[in-house]
Coordinates of C-alpha atoms and ligand atoms in Angstrom, one line a residue:
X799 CA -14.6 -12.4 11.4
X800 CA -12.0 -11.5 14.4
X801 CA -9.0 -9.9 14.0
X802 CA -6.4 -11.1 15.6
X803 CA -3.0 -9.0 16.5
X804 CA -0.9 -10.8 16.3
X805 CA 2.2 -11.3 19.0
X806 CA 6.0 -11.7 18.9
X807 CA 7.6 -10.6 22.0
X808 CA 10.8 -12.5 23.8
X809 CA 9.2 -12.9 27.0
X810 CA 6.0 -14.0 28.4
X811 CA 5.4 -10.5 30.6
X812 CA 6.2 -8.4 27.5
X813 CA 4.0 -10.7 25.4
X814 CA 0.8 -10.0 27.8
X815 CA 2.0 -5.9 28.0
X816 CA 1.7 -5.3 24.0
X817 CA -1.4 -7.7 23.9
X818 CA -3.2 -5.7 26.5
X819 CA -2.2 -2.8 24.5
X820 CA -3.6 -4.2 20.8
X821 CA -7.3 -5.4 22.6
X822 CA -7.3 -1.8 23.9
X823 CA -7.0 -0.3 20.1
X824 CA -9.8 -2.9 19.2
X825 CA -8.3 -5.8 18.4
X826 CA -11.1 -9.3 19.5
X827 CA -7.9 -11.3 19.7
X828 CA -4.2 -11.7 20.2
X829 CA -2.3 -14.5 18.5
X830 CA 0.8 -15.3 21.1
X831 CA 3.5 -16.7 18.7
X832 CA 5.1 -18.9 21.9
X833 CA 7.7 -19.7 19.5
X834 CA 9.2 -15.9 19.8
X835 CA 9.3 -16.5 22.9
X836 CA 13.1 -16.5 24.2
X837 CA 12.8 -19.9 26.4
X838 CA 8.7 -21.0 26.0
X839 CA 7.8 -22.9 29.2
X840 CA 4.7 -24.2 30.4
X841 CA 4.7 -21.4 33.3
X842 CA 5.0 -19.0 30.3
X843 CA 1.6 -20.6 28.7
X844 CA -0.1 -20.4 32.0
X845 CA 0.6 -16.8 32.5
X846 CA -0.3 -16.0 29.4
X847 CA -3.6 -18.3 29.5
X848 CA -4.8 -17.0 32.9
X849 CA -4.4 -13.3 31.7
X850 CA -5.6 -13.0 28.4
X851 CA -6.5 -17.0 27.5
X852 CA -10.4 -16.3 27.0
X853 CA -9.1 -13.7 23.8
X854 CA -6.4 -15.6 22.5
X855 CA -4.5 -17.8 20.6
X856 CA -1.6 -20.3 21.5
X857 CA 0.6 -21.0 18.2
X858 CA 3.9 -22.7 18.5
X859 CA 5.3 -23.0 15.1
X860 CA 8.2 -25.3 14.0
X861 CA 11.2 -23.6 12.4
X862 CA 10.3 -25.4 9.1
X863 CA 6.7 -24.0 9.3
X864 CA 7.9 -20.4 9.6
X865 CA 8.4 -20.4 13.9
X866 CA 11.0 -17.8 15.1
X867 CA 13.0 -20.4 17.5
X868 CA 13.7 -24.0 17.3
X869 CA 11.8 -25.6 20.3
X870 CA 12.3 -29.7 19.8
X871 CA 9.7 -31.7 18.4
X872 CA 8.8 -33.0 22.6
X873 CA 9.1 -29.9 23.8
X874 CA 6.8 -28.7 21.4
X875 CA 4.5 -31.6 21.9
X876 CA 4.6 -31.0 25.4
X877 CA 3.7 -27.3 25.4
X878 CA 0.8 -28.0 22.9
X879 CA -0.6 -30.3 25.1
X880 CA -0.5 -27.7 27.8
X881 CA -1.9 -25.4 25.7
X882 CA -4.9 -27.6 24.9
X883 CA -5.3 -27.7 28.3
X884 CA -5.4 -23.8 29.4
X885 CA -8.2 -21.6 28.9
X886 CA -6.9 -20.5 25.3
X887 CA -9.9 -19.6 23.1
X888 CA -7.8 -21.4 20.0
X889 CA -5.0 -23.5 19.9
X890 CA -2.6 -23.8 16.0
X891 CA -1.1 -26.7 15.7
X892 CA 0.7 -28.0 12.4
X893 CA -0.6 -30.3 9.5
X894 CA 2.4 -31.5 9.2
X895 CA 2.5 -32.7 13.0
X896 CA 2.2 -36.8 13.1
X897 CA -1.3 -38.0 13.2
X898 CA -1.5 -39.0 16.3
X899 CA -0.3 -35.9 17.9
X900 CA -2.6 -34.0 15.8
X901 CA -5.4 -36.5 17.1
X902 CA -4.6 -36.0 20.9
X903 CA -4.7 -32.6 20.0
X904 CA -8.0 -32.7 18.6
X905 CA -9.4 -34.6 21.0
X906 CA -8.1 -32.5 24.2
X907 CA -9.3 -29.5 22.6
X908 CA -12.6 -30.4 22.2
X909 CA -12.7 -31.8 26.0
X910 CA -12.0 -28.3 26.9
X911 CA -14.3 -27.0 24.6
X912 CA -11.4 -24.9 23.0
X913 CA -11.5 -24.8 19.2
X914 CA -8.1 -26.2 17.3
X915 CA -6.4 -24.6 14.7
X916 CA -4.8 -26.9 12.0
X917 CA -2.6 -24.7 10.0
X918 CA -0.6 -25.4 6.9
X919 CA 2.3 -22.5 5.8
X920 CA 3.4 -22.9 2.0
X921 CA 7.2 -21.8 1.6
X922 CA 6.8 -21.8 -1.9
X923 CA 3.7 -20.7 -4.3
X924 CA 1.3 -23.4 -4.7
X925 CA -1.8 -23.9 -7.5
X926 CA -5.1 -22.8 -6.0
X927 CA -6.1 -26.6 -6.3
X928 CA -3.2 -27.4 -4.1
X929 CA -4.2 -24.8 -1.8
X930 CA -7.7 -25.8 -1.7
X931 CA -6.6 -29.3 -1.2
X932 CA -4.3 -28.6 2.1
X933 CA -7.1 -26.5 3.1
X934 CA -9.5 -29.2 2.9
X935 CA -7.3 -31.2 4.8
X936 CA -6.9 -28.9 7.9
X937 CA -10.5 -28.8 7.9
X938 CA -10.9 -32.2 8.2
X939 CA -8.1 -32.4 11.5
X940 CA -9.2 -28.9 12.8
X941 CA -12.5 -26.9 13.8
X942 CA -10.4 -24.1 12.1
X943 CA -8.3 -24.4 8.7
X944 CA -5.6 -22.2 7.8
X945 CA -3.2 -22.1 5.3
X946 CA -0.9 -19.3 4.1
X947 CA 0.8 -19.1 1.0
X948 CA 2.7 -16.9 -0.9
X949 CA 1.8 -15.3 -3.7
X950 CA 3.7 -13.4 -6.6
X951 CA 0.7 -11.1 -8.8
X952 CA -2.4 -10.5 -8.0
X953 CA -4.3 -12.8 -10.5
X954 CA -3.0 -15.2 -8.3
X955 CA -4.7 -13.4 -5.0
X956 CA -7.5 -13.1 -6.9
X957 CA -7.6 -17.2 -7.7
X958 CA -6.8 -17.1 -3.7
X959 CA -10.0 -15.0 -3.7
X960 CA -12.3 -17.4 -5.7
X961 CA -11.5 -20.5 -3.2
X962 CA -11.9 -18.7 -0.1
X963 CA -15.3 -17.6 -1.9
X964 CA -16.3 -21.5 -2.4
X965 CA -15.1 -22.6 1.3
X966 CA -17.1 -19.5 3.1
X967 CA -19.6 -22.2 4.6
X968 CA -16.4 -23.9 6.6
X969 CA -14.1 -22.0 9.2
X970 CA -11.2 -21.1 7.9
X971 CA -8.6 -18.8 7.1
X972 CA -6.7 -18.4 3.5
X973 CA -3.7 -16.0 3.2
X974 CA -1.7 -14.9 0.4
X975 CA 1.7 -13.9 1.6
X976 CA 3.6 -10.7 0.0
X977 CA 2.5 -7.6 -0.6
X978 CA 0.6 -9.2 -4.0
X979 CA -1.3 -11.0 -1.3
X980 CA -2.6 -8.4 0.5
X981 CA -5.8 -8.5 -1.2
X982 CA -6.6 -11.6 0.2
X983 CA -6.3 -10.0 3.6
X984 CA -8.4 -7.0 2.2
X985 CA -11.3 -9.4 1.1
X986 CA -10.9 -11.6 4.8
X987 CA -14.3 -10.7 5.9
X988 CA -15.9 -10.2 2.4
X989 CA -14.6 -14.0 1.4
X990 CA -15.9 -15.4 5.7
X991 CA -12.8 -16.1 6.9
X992 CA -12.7 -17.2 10.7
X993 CA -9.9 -14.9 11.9
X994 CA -7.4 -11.9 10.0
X995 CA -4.1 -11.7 11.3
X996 CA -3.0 -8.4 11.7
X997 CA 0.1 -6.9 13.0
X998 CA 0.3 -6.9 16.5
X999 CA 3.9 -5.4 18.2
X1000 CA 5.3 -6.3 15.0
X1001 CA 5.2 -7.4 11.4
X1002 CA 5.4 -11.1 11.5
X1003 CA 4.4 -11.8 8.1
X1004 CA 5.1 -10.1 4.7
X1005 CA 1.9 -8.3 3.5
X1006 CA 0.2 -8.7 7.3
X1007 CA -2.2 -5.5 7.8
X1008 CA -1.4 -3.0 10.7
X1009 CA -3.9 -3.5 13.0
X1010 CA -5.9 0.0 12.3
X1011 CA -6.2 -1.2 8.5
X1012 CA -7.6 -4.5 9.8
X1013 CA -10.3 -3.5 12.2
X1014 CA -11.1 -0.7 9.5
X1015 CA -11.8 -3.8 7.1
X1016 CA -13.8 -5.9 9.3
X1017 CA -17.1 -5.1 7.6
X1018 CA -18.4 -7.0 4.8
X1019 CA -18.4 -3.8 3.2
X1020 CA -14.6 -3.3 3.1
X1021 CA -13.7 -2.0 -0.4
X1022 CA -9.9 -1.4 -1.4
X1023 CA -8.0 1.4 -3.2
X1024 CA -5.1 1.4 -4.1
X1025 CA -2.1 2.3 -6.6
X1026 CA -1.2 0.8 -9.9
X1027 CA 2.2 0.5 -11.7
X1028 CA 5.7 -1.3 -12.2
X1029 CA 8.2 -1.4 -10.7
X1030 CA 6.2 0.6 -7.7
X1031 CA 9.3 2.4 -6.6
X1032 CA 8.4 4.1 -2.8
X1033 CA 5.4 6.2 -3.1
X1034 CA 4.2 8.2 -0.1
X1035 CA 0.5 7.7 -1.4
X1036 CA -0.3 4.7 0.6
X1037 CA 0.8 6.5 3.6
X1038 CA -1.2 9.3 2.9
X1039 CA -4.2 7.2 1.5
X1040 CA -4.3 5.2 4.7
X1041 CA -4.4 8.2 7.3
X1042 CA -7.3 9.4 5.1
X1043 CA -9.0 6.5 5.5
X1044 CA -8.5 6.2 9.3
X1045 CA -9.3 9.7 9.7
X1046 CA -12.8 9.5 8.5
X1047 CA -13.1 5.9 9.9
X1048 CA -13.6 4.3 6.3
X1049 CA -13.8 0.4 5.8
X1050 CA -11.4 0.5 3.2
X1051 CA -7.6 0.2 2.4
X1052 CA -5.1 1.1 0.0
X1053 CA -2.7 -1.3 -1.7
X1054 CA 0.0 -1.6 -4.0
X1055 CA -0.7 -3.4 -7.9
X1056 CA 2.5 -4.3 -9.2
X1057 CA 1.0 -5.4 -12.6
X1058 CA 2.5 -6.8 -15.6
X1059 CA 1.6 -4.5 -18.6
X1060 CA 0.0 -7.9 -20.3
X1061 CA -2.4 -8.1 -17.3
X1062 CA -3.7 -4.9 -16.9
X1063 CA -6.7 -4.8 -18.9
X1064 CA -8.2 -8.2 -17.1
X1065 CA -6.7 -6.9 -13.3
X1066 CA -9.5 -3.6 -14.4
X1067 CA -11.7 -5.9 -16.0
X1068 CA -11.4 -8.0 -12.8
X1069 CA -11.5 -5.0 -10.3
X1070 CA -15.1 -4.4 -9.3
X1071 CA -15.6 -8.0 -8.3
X1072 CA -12.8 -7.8 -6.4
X1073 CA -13.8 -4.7 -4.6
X1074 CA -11.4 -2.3 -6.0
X1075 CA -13.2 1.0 -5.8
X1076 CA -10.1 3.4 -7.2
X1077 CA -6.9 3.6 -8.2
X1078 CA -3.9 5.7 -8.6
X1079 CA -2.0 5.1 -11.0
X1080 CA 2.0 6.2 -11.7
X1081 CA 4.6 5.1 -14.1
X1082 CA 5.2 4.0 -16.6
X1083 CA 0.8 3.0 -17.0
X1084 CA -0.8 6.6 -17.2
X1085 CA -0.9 6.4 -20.9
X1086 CA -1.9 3.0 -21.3
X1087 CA -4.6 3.0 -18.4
X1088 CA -6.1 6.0 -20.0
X1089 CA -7.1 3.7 -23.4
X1090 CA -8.5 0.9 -21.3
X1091 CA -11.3 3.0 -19.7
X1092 CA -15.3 3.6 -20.4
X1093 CA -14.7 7.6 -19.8
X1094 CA -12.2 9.9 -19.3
X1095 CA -12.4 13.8 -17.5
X1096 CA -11.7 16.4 -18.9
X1097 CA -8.1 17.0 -18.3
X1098 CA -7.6 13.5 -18.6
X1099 CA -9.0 13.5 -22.0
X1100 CA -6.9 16.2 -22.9
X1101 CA -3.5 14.5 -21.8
X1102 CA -4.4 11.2 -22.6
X1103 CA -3.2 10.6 -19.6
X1104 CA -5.1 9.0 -15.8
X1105 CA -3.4 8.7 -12.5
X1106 CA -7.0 8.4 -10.8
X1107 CA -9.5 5.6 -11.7
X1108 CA -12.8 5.9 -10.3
X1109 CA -14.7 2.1 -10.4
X1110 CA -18.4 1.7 -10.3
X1111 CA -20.7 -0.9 -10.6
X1112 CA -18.2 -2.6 -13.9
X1113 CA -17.9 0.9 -15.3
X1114 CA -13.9 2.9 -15.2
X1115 CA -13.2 6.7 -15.3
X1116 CA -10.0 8.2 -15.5
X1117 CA -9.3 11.0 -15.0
X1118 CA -6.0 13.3 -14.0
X1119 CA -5.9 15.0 -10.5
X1120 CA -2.1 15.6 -11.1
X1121 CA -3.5 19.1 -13.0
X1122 CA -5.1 20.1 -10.2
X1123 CA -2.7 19.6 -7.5
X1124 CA -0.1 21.4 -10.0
X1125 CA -2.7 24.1 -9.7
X1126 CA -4.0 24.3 -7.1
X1127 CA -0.5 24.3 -5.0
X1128 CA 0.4 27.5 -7.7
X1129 CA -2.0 28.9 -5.8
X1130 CA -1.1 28.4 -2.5
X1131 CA 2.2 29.4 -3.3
X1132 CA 0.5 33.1 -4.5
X1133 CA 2.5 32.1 -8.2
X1134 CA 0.7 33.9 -11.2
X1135 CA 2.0 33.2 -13.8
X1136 CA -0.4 35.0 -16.5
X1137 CA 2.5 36.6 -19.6
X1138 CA 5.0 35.1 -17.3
X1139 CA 8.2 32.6 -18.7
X1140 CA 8.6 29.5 -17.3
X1141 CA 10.9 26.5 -18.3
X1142 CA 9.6 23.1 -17.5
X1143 CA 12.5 20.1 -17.5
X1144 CA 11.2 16.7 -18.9
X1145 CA 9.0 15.1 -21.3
X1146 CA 6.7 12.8 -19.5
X1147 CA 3.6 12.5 -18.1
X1148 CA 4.2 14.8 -15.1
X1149 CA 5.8 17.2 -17.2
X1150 CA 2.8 17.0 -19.7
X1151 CA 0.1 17.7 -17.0
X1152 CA 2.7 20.7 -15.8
X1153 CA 2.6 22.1 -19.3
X1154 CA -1.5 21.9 -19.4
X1155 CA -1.8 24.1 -16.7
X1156 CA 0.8 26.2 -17.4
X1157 CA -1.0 27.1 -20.5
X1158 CA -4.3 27.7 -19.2
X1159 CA -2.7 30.0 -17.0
X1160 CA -1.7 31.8 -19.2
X1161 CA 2.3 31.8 -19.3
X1162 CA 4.5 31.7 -21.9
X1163 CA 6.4 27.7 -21.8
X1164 CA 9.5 26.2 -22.7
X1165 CA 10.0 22.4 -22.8
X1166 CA 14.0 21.4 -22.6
X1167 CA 14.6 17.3 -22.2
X1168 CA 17.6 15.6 -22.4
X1169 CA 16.3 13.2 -25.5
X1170 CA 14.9 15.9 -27.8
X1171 CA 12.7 14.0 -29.4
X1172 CA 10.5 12.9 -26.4
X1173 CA 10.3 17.0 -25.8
X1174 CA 9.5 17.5 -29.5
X1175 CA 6.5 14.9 -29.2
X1176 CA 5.3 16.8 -26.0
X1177 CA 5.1 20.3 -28.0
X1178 CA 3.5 18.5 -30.3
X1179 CA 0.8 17.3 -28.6
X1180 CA 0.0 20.8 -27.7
X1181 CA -2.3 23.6 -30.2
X1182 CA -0.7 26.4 -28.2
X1183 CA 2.4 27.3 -28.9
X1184 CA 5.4 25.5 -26.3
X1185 CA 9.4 26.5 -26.9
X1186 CA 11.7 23.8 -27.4
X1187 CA 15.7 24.3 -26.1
X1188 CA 18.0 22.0 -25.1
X1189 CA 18.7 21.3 -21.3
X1190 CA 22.1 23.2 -21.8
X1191 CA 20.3 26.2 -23.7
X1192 CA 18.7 26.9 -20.4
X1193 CA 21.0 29.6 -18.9
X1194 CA 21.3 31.2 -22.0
X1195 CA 18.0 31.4 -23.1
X1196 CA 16.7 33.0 -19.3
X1197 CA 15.6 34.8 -17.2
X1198 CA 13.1 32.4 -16.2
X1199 CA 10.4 33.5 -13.8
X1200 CA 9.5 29.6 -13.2
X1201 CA 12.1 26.8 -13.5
X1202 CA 9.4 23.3 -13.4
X1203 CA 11.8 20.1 -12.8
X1204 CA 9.4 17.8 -14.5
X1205 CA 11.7 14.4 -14.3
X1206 CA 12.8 11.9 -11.7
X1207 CA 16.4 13.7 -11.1
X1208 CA 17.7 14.2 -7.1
X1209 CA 14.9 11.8 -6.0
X1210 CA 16.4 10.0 -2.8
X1211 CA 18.4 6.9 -3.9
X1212 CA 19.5 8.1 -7.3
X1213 CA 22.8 9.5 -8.2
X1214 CA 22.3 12.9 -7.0
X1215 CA 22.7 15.2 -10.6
X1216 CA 20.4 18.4 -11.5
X1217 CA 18.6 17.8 -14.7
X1218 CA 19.2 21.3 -16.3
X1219 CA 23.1 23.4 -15.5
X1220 CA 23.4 24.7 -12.6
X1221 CA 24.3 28.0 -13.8
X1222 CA 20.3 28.5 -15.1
X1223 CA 19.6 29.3 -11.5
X1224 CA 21.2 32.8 -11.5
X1225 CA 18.8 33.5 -13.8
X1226 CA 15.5 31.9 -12.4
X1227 CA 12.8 33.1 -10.0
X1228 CA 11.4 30.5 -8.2
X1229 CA 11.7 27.1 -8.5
X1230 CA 9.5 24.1 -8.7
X1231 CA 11.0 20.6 -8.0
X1232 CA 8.0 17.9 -8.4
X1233 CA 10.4 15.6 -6.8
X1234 CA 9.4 15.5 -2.8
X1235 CA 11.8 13.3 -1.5
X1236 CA 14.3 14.4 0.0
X1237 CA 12.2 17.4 0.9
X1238 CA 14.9 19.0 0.5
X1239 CA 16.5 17.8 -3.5
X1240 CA 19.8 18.7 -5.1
X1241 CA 17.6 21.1 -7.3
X1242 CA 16.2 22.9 -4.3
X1243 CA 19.5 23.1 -2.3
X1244 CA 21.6 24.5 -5.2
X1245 CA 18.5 27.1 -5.5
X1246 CA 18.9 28.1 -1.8
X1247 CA 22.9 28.6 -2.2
X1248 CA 21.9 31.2 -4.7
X1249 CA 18.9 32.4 -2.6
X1250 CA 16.1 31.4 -4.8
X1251 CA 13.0 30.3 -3.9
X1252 CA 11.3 27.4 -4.2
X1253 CA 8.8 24.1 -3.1
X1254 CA 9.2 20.9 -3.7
X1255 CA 6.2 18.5 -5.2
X1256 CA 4.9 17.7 -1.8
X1257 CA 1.9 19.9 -1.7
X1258 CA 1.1 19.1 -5.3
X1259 CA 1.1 15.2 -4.2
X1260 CA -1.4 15.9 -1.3
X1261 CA -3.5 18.2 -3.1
X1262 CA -3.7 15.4 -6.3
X1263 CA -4.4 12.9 -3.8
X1264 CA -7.3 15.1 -1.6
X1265 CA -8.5 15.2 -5.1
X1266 CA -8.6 11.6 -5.7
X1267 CA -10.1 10.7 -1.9
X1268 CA -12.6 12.8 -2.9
X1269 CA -13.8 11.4 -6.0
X1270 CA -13.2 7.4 -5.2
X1271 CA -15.2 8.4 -1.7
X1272 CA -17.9 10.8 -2.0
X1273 CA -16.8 12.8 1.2
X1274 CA -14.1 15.6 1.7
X1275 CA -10.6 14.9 1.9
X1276 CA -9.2 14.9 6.0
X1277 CA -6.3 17.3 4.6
X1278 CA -4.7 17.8 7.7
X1279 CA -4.2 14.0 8.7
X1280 CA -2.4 13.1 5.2
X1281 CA -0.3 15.8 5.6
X1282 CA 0.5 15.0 8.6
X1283 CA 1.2 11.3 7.1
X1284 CA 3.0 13.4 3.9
X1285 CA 5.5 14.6 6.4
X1286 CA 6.1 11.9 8.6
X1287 CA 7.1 9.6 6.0
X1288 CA 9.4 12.5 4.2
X1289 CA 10.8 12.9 7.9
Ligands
NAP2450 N1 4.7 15.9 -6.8 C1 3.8 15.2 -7.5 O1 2.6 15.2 -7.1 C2 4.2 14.5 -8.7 C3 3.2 14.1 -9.6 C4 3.6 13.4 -10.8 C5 5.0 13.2 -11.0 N2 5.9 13.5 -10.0 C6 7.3 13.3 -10.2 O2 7.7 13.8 -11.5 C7 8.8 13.0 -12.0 C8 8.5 12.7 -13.4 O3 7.3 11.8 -13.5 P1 6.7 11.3 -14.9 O4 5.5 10.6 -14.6 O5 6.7 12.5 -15.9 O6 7.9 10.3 -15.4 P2 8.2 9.8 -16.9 O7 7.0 9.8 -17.7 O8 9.0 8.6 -16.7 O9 9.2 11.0 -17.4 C9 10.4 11.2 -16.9 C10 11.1 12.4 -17.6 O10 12.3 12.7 -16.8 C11 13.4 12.6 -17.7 N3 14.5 12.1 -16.8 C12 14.6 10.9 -16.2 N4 15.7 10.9 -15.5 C13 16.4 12.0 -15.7 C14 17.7 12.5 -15.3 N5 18.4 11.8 -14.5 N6 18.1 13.7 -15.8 C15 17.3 14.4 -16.6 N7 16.1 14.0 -17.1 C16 15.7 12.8 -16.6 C17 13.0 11.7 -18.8 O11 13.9 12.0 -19.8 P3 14.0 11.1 -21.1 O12 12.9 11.4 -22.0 O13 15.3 11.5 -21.6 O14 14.0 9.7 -20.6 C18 11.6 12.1 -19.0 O15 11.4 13.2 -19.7 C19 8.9 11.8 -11.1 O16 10.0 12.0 -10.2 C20 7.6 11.8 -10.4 O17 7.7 11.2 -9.1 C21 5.5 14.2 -8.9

């Protein structure tokens, strides 16, 4: 398989500048999309052929086909022609392009022993026998077929999988658009596609790879990670996930799995085949995941709870590495909390996990939640012994040494409100806000006005995902290069 970066620029020099610049990060190709191209000439195609023609590839795509500029149906004959005639390794021409044109095409290509594309862009989602029928019909116009197409869940990448698996004896290429599609992208060399299209000076297509991601999947090998939930609001784990994976030069890449709660159980049943090696997983599927998996771990057992699936060879295990980034950041941060009082906000899963630890550590916990009996359920669920107050009992009932915010309140985007009164903080210690972005929360900020300390969740959320690296790949977490990712996305 080659990857191909592919490029968008306005101008023919700029086009050959960022190309030079993708073959020298590794890239065997460059797609030139001559329809970005702010006035496409045939000059432009010879520059562009004489510099870089031997590793490249001429598309000119028609506004209805997805192209960025309308270039006339002559013009755009014209300039294919001239393509077919330059030293371009491939040239993409339409399906939809008459038959003749598509013949002369064919036929010049071939004379210059040049190898044509015949591609076929979906606007809408299509039924994998459609798909496989367009395909077949590119094939039988092109050395090369490709057809994109979007794609809304991933059963339906995964049915994009299955064809791609019965076409691997033809040249081809089979793309599901979106970010439910990216698995198809994942799977290019694993499925024998001809060429992945990867993101050359820009993103021209939703759910194209960066360019790092692709050449890191080149292998047959290429397995995928990834994180499981819905709606997945912005998580910084896939930043942090992918920098891991570059750092220690794994073929592997991390996705998101927006899945319908009816689908889960046959997405994991579906999985392995599919190469999925691990899995976060966040809201609102911790509990659920948790009962669809061969074995849990310890902690995960214990909260009934997973945000980390390990998959091998058909078999699941859960287990919950939100405990030990909870505590193992305690003790970075030098907390003991042995006969100590802490006060944790919320009644979910996060809040849960928080509680576990909390307990094992030895301090004495409080649960408040603004629906009671969500924070009743979660002392429940506990032999120790947990307070219960409600969120405006908190000042009262202080000092605390530990205030935990446990629940989605100040994350960026949402109405900025504290979960607990402010006026607890005159009587708290140190403050823990899970939430990590802003770095900086509502919570934290009204904490500093009164000169308390605190962190928010960002080293618990690196030091839960080193943990999960580590278990879905064998080999130690690179901690400095997803912290580094951790803080240029919260940047
Ligand atoms: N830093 C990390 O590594 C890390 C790890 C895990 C989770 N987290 C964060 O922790 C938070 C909670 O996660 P979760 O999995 O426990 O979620 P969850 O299961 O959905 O629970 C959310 C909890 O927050 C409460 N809540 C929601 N909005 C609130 C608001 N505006 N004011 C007061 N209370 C509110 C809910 O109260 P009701 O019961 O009344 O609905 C519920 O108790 C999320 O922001 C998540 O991103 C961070």
């Amino acid at each position: 398989m080659h990857v191909a970066a592919v490029i968008a620029a306005g101008t023919a020099g700029e086009a050959e500048q960022q190309a030079r610049a993708c073959l020298r990060r590794g890239a065997d190709l460059v797609e030139f999309r001559i329809d970005a191209l702010r006035h496409p000439t045939a000059g432009d195609l010879k520059r562009l052929a004489s510099a870089l023609g031997p590793r490249a590839i001429a598309t000119l795509r028609s506004p209805a086909q997805g192209g960025f500029r309308g270039v006339d149906r002559d013009a755009r004959h014209a300039l294919l022609l001239e393509a077919c005639r330059l030293p371009f390794r491939y040239v993409d021409a339409e399906l939809t392009t008459d038959a003749e044109r598509l013949a002369e095409y064919a036929k010049l290509a071939k004379s210059r022993a040049k190898d044509l594309i015949v591609s076929h862009h979906f606007s809408a989602p299509a039924s994998p026998e459609e798909v496989g029928g367009i395909l077949d019909a590119c094939l039988a116009q092109g050395r090369v077929g490709k057809v994109a197409v979007p794609v809304a869940t991933v059963e339906e990448a995964a049915a994009l999988v299955d064809l791609a698996r019965d076409r691997s004896s033809s040249r081809f290429a089979l793309v599901g658009m979106g970010a439910a599609g990216m698995l198809t992208r994942a799977l290019a060399a694993d499925t024998g596609q001809e060429i992945q299209y990867a993101t050359g000076n820009r993103e021209t297509a939703a759910g194209q790879l960066g360019l790092d991601a692709a050449l890191r999947v080149r292998s047959k090998d290429a397995f995928v990670l990834g994180i499981l939930g819905r709606p997945l609001g912005h998580s910084f784990s896939p930043e942090i996930h992918e920098a891991a994976l570059q750092a220690v030069h794994l073929p592997g890449v991390y996705l998101p799995f927006d899945v319908a709660e009816a689908s889960l159980e046959s997405f994991l049943s579906t999985a392995d085949g599919l190469h999925v090696r691990g899995l976060n997983v966040t809201i609102p599927y911790k509990e659920k995941v948790a009962g669809l998996m061969d074995e849990l771990d310890g902690d995960a057992e214990a909260l009934e709870a997973v945000n980390t699936v390990v998959l091998h060879e058909g078999w699941a295990k859960g287990h919950n590495t939100d405990t030990y980034g909870f505590r193992t950041s305690l003790r970075s941060l030098g907390l003991r909390l042995g006969g100590r009082r802490v006060l944790v906000v919320g009644a979910g899963g996060a809040a849960k996990a928080v509680v576990h630890v909390l307990l094992r550590e030895g301090a004495e916990v409080a649960v408040a939640n603004r629906t009671a009996v969500r924070a009743e359920a979660l002392v429940d669920a506990f032999d120790d012994d947990v307070g219960l107050l409600a969120p405006e009992e908190a000042p009262r009932k202080g000092p605390w040494d530990l205030l935990v915010n446990a629940t989605p309140a100040g994350t960026a985007g949402m109405e900025a409100v504290l979960p607990v009164p402010e006026a607890v903080l005159d009587r708290t210690a140190f403050v823990y806000d899970l939430v990590y972005n802003p770095p900086e929360t509502p919570l934290l900020a009204a904490a500093k006005r009164r000169g308390v300390r605190g962190t928010n969740g960002l080293e618990m959320l690196l030091q839960q995902a080193a943990q999960s690296f580590e278990l879905w790949t064998g080999k130690s977490a690179p901690y400095e290069a997803m912290r580094r990712a951790a803080w240029e996305a919260a940047a």
